[in-house]
Every structure is written in C-alpha cells, then in structure tokens.
Coordinates of C-alpha atoms in Angstrom, one line a residue:
Chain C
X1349 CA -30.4 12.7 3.2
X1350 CA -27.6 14.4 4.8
X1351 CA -27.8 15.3 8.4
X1352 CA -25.3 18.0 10.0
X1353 CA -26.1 16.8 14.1
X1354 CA -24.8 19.2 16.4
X1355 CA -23.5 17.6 20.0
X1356 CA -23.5 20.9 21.9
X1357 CA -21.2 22.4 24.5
X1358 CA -20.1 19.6 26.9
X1359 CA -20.8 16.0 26.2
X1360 CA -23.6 13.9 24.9
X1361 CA -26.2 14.9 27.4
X1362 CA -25.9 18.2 25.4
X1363 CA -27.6 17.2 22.2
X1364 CA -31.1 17.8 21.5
X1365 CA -34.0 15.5 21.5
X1366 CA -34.1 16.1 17.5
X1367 CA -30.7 15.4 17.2
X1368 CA -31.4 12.0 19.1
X1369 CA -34.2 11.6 16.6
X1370 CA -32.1 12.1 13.1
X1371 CA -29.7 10.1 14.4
X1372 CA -31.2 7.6 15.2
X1373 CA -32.7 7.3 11.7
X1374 CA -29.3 7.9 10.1
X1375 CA -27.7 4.3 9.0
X1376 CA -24.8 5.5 9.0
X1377 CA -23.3 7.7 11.5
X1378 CA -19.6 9.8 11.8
X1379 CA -18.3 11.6 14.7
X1380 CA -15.8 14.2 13.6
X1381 CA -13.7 15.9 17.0
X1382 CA -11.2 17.8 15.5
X1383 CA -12.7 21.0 15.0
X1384 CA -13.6 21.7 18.8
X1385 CA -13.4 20.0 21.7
X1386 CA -16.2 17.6 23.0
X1387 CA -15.8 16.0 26.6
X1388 CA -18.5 13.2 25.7
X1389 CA -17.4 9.6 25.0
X1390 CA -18.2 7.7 21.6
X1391 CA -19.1 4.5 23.2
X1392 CA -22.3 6.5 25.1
X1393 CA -23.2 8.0 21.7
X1394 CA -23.2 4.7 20.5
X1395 CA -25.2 3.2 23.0
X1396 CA -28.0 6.1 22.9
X1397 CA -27.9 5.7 18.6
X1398 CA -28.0 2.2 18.6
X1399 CA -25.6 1.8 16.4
X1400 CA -21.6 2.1 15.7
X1401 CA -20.4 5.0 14.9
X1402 CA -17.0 6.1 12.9
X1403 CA -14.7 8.6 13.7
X1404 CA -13.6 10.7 11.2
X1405 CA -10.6 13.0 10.4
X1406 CA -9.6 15.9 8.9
X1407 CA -8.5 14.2 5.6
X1408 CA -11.6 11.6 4.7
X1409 CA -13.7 15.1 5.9
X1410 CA -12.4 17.4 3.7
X1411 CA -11.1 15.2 0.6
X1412 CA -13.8 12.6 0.7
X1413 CA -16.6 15.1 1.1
X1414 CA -17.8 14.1 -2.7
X1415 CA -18.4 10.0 -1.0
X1416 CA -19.7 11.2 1.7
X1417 CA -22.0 13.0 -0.4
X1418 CA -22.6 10.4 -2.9
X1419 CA -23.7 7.7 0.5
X1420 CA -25.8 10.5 1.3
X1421 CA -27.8 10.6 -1.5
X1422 CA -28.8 6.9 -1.4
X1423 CA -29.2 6.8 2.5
X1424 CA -29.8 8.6 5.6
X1425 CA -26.1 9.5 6.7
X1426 CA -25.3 11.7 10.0
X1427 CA -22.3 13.7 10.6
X1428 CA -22.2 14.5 14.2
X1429 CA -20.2 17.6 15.2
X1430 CA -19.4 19.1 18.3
X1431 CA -20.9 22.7 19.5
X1432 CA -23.7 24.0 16.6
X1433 CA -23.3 22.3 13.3
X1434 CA -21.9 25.6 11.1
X1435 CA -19.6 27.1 13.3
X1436 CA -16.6 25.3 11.7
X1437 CA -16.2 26.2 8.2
X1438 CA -15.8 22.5 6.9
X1439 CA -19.1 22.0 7.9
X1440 CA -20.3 24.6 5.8
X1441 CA -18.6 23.6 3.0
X1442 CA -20.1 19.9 3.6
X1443 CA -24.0 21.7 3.5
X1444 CA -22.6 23.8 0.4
X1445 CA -21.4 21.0 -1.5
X1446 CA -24.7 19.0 -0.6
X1447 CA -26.5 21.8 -2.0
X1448 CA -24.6 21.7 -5.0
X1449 CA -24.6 17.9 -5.9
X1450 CA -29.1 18.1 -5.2
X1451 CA -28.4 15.8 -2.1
X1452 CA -30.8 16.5 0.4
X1453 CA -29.4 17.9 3.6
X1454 CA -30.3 18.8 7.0
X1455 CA -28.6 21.5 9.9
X1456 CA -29.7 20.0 13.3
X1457 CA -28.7 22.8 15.8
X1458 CA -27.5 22.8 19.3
X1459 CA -25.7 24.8 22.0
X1460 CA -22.6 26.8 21.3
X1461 CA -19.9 28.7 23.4
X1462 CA -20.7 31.7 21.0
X1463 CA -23.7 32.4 22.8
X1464 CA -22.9 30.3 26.1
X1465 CA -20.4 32.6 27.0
X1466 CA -23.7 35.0 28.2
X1467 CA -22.4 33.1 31.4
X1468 CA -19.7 35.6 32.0
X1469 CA -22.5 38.1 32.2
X1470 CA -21.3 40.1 29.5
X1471 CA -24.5 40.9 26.9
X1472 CA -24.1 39.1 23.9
X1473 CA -25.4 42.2 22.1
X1474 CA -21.8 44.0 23.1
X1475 CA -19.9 41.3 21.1
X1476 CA -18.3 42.1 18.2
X1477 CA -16.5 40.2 15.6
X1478 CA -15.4 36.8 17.3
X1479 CA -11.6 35.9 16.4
X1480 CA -9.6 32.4 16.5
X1481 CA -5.9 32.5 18.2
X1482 CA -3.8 30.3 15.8
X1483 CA -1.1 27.8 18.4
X1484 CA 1.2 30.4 16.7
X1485 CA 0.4 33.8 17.6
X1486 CA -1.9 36.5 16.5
X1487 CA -1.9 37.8 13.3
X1488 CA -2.6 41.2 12.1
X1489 CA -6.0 40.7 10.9
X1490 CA -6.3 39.0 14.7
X1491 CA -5.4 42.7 16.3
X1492 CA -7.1 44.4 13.7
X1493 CA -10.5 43.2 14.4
X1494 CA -10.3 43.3 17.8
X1495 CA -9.1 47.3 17.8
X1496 CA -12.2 47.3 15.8
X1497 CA -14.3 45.9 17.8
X1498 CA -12.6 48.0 21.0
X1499 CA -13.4 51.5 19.1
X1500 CA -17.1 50.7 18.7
X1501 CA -17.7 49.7 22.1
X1502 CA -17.7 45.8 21.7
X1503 CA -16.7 43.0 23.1
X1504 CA -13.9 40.3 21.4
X1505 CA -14.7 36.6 22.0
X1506 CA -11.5 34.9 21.6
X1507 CA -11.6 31.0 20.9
X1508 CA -8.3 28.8 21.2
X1509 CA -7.1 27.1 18.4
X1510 CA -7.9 23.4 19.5
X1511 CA -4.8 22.1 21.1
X1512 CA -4.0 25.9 22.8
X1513 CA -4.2 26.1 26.7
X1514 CA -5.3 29.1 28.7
X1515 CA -1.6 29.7 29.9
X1516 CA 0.0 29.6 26.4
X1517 CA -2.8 31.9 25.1
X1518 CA -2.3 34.8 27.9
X1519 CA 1.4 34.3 26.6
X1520 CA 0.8 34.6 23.0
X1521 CA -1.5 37.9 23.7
X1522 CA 1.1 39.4 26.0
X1523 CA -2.0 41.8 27.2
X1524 CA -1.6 43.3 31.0
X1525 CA -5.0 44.6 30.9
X1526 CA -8.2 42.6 32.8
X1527 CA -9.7 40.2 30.4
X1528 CA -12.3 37.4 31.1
X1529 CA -11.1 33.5 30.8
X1530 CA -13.8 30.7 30.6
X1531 CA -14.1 27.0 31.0
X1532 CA -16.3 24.1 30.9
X1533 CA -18.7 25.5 29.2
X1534 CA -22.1 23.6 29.3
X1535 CA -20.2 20.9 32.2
X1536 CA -19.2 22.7 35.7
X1537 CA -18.7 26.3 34.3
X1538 CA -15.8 28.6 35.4
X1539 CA -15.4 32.1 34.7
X1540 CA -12.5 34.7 36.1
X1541 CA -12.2 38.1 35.1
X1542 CA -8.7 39.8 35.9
X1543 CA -5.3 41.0 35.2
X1544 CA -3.4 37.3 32.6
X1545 CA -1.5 36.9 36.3
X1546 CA -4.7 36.2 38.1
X1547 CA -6.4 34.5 35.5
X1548 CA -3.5 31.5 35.6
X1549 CA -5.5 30.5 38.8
X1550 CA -8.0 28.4 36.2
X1551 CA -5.0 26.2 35.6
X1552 CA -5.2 24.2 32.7
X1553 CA -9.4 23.8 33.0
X1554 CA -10.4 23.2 29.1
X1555 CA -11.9 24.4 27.1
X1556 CA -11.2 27.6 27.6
X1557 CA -12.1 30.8 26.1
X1558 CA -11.3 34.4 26.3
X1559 CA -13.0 38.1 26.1
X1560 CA -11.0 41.0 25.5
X1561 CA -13.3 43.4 27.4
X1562 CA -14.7 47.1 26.1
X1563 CA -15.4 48.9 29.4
X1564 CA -17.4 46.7 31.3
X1565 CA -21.3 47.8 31.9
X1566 CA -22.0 48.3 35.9
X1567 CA -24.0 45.3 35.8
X1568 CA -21.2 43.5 33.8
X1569 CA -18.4 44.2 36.8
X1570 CA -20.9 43.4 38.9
X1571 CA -21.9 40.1 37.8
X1572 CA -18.2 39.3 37.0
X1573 CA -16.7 40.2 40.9
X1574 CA -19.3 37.8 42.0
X1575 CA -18.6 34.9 40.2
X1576 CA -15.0 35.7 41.4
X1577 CA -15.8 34.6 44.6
X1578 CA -17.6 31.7 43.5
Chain F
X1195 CA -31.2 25.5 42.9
X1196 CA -32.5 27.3 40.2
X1197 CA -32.1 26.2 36.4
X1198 CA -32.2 28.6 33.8
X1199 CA -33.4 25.3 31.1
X1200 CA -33.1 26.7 27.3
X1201 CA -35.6 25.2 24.9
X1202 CA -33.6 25.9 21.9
X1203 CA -35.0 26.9 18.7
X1204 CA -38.1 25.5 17.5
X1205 CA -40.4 23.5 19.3
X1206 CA -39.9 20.8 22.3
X1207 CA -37.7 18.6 20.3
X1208 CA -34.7 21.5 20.3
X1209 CA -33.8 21.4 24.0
X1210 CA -31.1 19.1 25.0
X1211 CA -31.2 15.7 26.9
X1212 CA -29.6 17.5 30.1
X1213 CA -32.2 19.8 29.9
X1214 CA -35.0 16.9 29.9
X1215 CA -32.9 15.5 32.9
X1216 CA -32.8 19.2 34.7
X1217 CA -36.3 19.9 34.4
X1218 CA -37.5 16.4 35.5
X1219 CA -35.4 16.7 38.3
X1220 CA -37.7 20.5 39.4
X1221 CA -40.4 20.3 41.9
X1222 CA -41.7 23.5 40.3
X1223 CA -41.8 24.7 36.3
X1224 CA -42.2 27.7 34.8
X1225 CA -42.1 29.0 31.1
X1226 CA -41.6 31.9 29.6
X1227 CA -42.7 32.9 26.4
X1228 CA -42.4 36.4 25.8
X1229 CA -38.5 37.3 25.0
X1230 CA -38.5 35.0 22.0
X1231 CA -40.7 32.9 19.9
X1232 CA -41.6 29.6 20.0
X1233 CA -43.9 26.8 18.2
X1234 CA -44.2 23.8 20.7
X1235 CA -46.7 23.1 23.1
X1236 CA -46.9 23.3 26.6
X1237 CA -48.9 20.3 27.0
X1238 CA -46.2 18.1 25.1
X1239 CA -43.2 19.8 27.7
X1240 CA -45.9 18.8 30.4
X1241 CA -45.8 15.3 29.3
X1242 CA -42.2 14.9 28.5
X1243 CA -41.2 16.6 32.2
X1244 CA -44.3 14.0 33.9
X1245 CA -45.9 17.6 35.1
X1246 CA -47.4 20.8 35.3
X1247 CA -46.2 23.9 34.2
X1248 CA -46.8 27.4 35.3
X1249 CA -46.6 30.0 32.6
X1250 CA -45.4 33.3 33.5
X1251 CA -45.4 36.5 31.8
X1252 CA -42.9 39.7 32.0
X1253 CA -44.3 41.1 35.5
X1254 CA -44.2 37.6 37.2
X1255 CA -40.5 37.3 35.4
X1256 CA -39.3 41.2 36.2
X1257 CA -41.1 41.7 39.2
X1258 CA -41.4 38.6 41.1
X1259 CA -37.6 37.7 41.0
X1260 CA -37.0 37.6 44.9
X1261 CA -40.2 35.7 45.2
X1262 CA -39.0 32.8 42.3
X1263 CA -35.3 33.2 44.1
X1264 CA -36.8 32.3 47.9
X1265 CA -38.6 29.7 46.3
X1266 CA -35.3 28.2 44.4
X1267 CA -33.6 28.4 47.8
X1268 CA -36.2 25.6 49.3
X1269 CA -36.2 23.4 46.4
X1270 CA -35.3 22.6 42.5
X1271 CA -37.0 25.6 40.6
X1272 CA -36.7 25.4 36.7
X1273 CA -37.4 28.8 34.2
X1274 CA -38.0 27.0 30.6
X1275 CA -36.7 29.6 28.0
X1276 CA -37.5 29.5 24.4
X1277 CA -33.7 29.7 22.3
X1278 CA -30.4 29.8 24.5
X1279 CA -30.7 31.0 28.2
X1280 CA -28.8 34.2 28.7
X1281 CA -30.2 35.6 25.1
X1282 CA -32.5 38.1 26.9
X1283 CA -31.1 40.5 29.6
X1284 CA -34.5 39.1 31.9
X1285 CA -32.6 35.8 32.4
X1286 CA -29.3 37.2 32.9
X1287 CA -31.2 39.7 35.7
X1288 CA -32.9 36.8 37.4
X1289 CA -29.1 34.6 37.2
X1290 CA -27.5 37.8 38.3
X1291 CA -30.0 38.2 41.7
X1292 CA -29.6 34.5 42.2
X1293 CA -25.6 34.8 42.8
X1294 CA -26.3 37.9 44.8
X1295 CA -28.8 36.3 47.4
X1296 CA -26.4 33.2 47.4
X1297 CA -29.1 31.0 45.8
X1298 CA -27.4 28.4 43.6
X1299 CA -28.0 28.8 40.1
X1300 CA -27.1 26.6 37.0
X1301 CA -27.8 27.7 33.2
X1302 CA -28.8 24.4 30.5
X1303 CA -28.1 25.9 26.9
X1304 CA -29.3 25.8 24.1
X1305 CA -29.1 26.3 20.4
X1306 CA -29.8 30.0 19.4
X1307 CA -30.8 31.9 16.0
X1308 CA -27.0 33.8 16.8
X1309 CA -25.4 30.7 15.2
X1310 CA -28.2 29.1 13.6
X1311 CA -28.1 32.0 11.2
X1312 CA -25.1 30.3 9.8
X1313 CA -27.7 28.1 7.5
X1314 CA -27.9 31.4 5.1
X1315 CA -24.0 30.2 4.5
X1316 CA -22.5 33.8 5.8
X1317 CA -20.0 33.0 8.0
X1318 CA -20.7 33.5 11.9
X1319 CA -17.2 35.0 11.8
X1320 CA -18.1 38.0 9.5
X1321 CA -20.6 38.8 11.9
X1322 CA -20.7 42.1 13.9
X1323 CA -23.0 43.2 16.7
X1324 CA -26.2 41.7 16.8
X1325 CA -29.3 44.8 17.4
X1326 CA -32.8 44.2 17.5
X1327 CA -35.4 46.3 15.5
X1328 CA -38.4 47.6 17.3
X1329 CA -41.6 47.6 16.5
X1330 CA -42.0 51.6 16.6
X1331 CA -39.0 51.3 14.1
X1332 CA -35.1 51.7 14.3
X1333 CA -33.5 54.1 17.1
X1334 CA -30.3 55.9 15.8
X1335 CA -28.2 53.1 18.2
X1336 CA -29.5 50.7 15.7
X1337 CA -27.9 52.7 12.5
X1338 CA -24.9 53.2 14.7
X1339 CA -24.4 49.6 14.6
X1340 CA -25.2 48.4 11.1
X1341 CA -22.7 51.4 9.8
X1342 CA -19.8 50.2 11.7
X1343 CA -20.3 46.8 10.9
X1344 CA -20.4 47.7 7.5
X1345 CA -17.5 49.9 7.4
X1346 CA -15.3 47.1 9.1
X1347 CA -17.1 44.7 6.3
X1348 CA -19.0 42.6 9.0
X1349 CA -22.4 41.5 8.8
X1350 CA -25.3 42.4 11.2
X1351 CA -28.0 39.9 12.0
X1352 CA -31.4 42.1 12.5
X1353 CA -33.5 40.5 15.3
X1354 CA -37.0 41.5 15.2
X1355 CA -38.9 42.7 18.6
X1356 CA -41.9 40.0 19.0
X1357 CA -45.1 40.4 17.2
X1358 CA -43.0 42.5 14.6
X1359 CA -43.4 40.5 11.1
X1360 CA -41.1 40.5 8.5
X1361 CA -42.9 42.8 5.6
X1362 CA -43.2 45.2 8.4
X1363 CA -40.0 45.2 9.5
X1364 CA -38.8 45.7 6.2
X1365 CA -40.9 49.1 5.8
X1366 CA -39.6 49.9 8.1
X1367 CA -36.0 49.5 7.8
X1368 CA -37.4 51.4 4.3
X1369 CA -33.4 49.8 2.5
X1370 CA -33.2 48.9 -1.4
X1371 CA -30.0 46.5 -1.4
X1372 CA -30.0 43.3 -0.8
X1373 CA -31.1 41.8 2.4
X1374 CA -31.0 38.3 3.5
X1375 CA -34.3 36.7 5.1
X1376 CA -34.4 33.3 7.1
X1377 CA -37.6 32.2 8.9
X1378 CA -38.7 28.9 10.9
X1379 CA -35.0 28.1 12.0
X1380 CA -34.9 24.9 13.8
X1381 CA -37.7 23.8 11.9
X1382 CA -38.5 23.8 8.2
X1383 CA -35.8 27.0 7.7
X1384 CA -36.6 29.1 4.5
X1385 CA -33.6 31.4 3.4
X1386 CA -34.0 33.9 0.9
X1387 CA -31.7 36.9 -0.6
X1388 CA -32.3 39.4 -2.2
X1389 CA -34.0 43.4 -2.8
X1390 CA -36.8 44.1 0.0
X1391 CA -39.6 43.2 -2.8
X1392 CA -38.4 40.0 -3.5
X1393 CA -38.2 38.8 0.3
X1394 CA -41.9 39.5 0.5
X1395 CA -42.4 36.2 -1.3
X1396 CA -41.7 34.6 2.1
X1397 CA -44.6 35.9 3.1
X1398 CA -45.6 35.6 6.8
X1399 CA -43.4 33.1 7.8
X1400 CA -42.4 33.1 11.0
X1401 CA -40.3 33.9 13.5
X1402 CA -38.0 36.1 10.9
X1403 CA -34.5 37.2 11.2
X1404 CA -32.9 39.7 8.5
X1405 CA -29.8 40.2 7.8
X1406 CA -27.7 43.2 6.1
X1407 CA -24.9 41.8 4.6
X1408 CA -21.5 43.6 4.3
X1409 CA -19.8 42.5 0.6
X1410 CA -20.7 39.1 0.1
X1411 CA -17.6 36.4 -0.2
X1412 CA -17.4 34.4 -3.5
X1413 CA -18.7 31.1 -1.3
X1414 CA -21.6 33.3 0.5
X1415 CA -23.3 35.0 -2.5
X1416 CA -22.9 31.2 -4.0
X1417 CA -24.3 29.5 -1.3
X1418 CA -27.7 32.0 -0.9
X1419 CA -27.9 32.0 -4.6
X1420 CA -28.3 28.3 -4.4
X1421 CA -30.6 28.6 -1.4
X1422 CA -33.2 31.0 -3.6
X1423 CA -33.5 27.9 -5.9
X1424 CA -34.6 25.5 -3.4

C-alpha cells in the first residue's frame, strides 16, 4: 500500500491523528520538502513514527516514481508531504501512476494555506483561480488569470515559488495598489493588508503568501484594519 | 482565549495533533455540527480531549456570540468545527467579534473538501469559485459562477447545503454532460465521472460534492477514467 501523508501548514504538530496512524504502519517512510515549505524538524517526525525516515528529492521523486511504486506494492510505504497531499502536482502524478501499475494507494489529508488563508478574513468563496509566481517573474498566463479572476469579482491567491521572499515578490508584481501579504500560516500567523510599501513591514517572515484583492466586502476591510493593529 | 479547533474531514481521526493539544488545554468545549458534515462521535472527542462537550446548534453559535466571547475572555474556550475553521462565514463572524472585543483568538486548521477534492485528479489549480447549491435549488449567482468559470476553462466544485443528497442535487442542477461525483472524503472516498444517470450508481453515499468540469486535460479525463474502474 501506498500512503500520500499530508504534514499540514506549520510543523509536525500539524498532522492529523490518521496521518500518525498510517505512518506508523508504513515500514518505510520518505519525507519530501521541496515542494513547499514545512517549519517541522525530521528528527521529531522520527521520534513520533518510530522509525527513520529518508528525505527525498526532486530527482529519486520524479524519476524513481516506478521503485517507489514497485516497494509499494510489496509493503506499506509512506510519502510524507508538506501542506495537503495533492496540492503539488508530483504528488498527483505519484497517486496516478499508483493507480495505473494496480498498487494500492492512499490520500491522507491535512491543512493547507489554500483554505488557511480564510485568516485574512477574505471568504474563500470570493477566490478565484489560485496562481504560482515563478523566482523569475510573472508570466502572461500569471496576469491573465488574475484579470480574470478581477472581472468576475474574485479574489487571486498568489503562492511564492519556494525560495521567493515577500520583498522580491512585491518587486516582481510591480503593483501600487493594496494587496494582502501573509505568513506563518498554521504557527504565529501574520497578516497585513496595504499599499507593497507598507506591506515590507512583515520583513522576511516565511512563508508568505499574497492576495490580489477584488474590492474588499465591508466585513473584509473591516476584519483586515483590525488585524493591522494586531 | 478562544480556539476556533478544525476537525478536518471525516471523523475524529482527521484533526491534527495541535488540535488534540488546543482542545485539551480548554476549560470549556463546544461543537458544532451544523455548517458541515461529519461521521465521528462525540463520545470518542470526549474521551480523546479527557471531557465533556457542549453541543451547540446555529442560534447558540449566531446568537450567543458575545456570551461565548465573555466567556473566552475568563478562560481557554475551544469551538470544535467539522472540516477547516474559517470554511463557514459563522466562524469567521465569531473570529471577527473576537478581535473586535479584544478577546484573543487563535484558529487550528484543518484539512478541507476545497483541496481534498484533488483525489478526483483535477487539478486544484483549474479550479474557479467554489458556490454552494441549495436545497430549494440553484439561485442565478450560482449560474453566474459556473458560466464564468467555464468560459475562463476553470472548474467549479458544487458544495451541497446540508441534508441536500446527491440524486437530489443532481435534479436539480437538471445538466446532461458529464459531472464528476466524490463522496466520503477523508474516509473510504468514492469518485465517479460521468452523465447525471450514471453517478446515481453512487447511491446515497454521503457527504457528496459535485463537480462541473471545464474541458478535461489529457491526465484528468485519464485519471477519473481509471477511478470509475476501481
């Protein structure tokens, strides 16, 4: 059996009870940290497992999905990923290719910034399409869903390329107009909402996130000028 | 301090270990059933947070706020909330009247049908706004919504109002193309795609989401077609 095991938002205190559970019963166990960040630490996953566990990287994750597969299929193997399990394609491909080769395979879910960032107070049913900013720039299809999204009313979640800091971000975008940044989500959550220049007063607090705004409910600038003054 | 304490998806076993530490840490409990389904049992939370819990229903929730916000000044109050915290605009009220009466409030997520739905193999990012179908059937807000997401070739994920089933809410939605069906995420999750008539073979299987797809990628039509097999 294959087992996708989400970590959640912050660090291992943010998995659930059934992820505790499949891993456990996994003999073998890989942590994979490339595809968003995780604050936990290994060691403490190891200790609450019982067992070692091996990092993985891009490379054996992507080209040696077929062994994984194939160790799967003979024993109970755990692939522990931060956030929820299918957020990151590879992931998906992983359950797909399970699928494919009759492996038996298994999503455990968990917390996710997608629907964590409700924190801001903006309603996650005024979100539309979320979008990625690549470490170099925005591409079309970037501004295209987000003037999209803008027309019909909607919110655009904006998540960092891993590696991308808040600062570099609001430079990429080149926006003046109020957006909300984000950070720590699931740990000691901040949220700002305001003109790029005010919002370089989160520093370099990680991971961060952005929203490119549609206008802002009454309840939404509300809730957002009070966690300014948090 | 008052903790908004997700319970995540299916049954006790979906909230996370912070949340087990939050809610042993309240002097007083309450859960909330109404916003969202759920299948565990009080009695089990009662034994895994060592006691009782108060269960409160939508006046106690919508009404009583300021009384549950006094009480959260004095001492550790905990709201247990089936899915991820903020998912229902109740929560986001009761965090909202917290910050405004200065009463220190903390949210524990969860994991959520929003990403979960990512076991059907669409991709979360070719995902549009999310809208919830009523049991008295779909508004004109909700047609709205599923035609732009169409037109900018996103996908909207069809929540169903509680107590609403799914060959109901497929009356009423009264569509002919395909439709994707999930049921039971979190637990033993049963995807299905396909016209309205076939999706009835999932019978009462509950809770339901829907889904109308935009075009289907090569990878997604793949993925569900494998899924139908299973």
């Amino acid at each position: 059996m294959l087992y996708l095991i989400s970590l959640g938002l912050w660090d291992e205190k943010d998995m659930s009870l059934r992820a505790l559970e499949a891993g456990r019963k996994c003999k073998k166990l890989y942590l994979e940290l490339y595809t968003s960040p995780w604050f936990g630490s290994r060691k403490e996953l190891e200790r609450l497992f019982g067992k070692p566990i091996e990092l993985v990287g891009r490379q054996k994750l992507e080209e040696g999905i077929s062994g994984l597969i194939e160790e799967a299929r003979k024993t109970d193997v755990g692939i522990l990923v931060p956030g929820d399990a299918l957020s990151a394609t590879t992931h998906l491909s992983i359950l797909a290719e399970a699928k494919r080769q009759k492996v038996k395979a298994r999503v455990i879910h968990g917390s996710s910034i997608l629907t964590a960032i409700a924190e801001s107070g903006l309603s996650l049913y005024r979100f539309g399409q979320t979008v990625t900013l690549p470490k170099d720039g925005p591409k079309k299809s970037f501004w295209d869903a987000v003037r999209k999204n803008l027309r019909a009313g909607l919110h655009t979640l904006v998540l960092l390329e891993p590696g991308l800091g808040l600062e570099r971000a609001l430079k990429l975008l080149k926006l003046r107009r109020p957006l909300v940044a984000g950070c720590r989500f699931g740990g000691e959550t901040l949220i700002r909402y305001g003109r790029p220049s005010k919002l370089k007063e989160l520093g370099d607090c990680q991971p961060a996130v952005l929203v490119i705004p549609a206008k802002l409910s009454f309840y939404e600038e509300e809730f957002l000028s009070i966690l300014a003054k948090e």
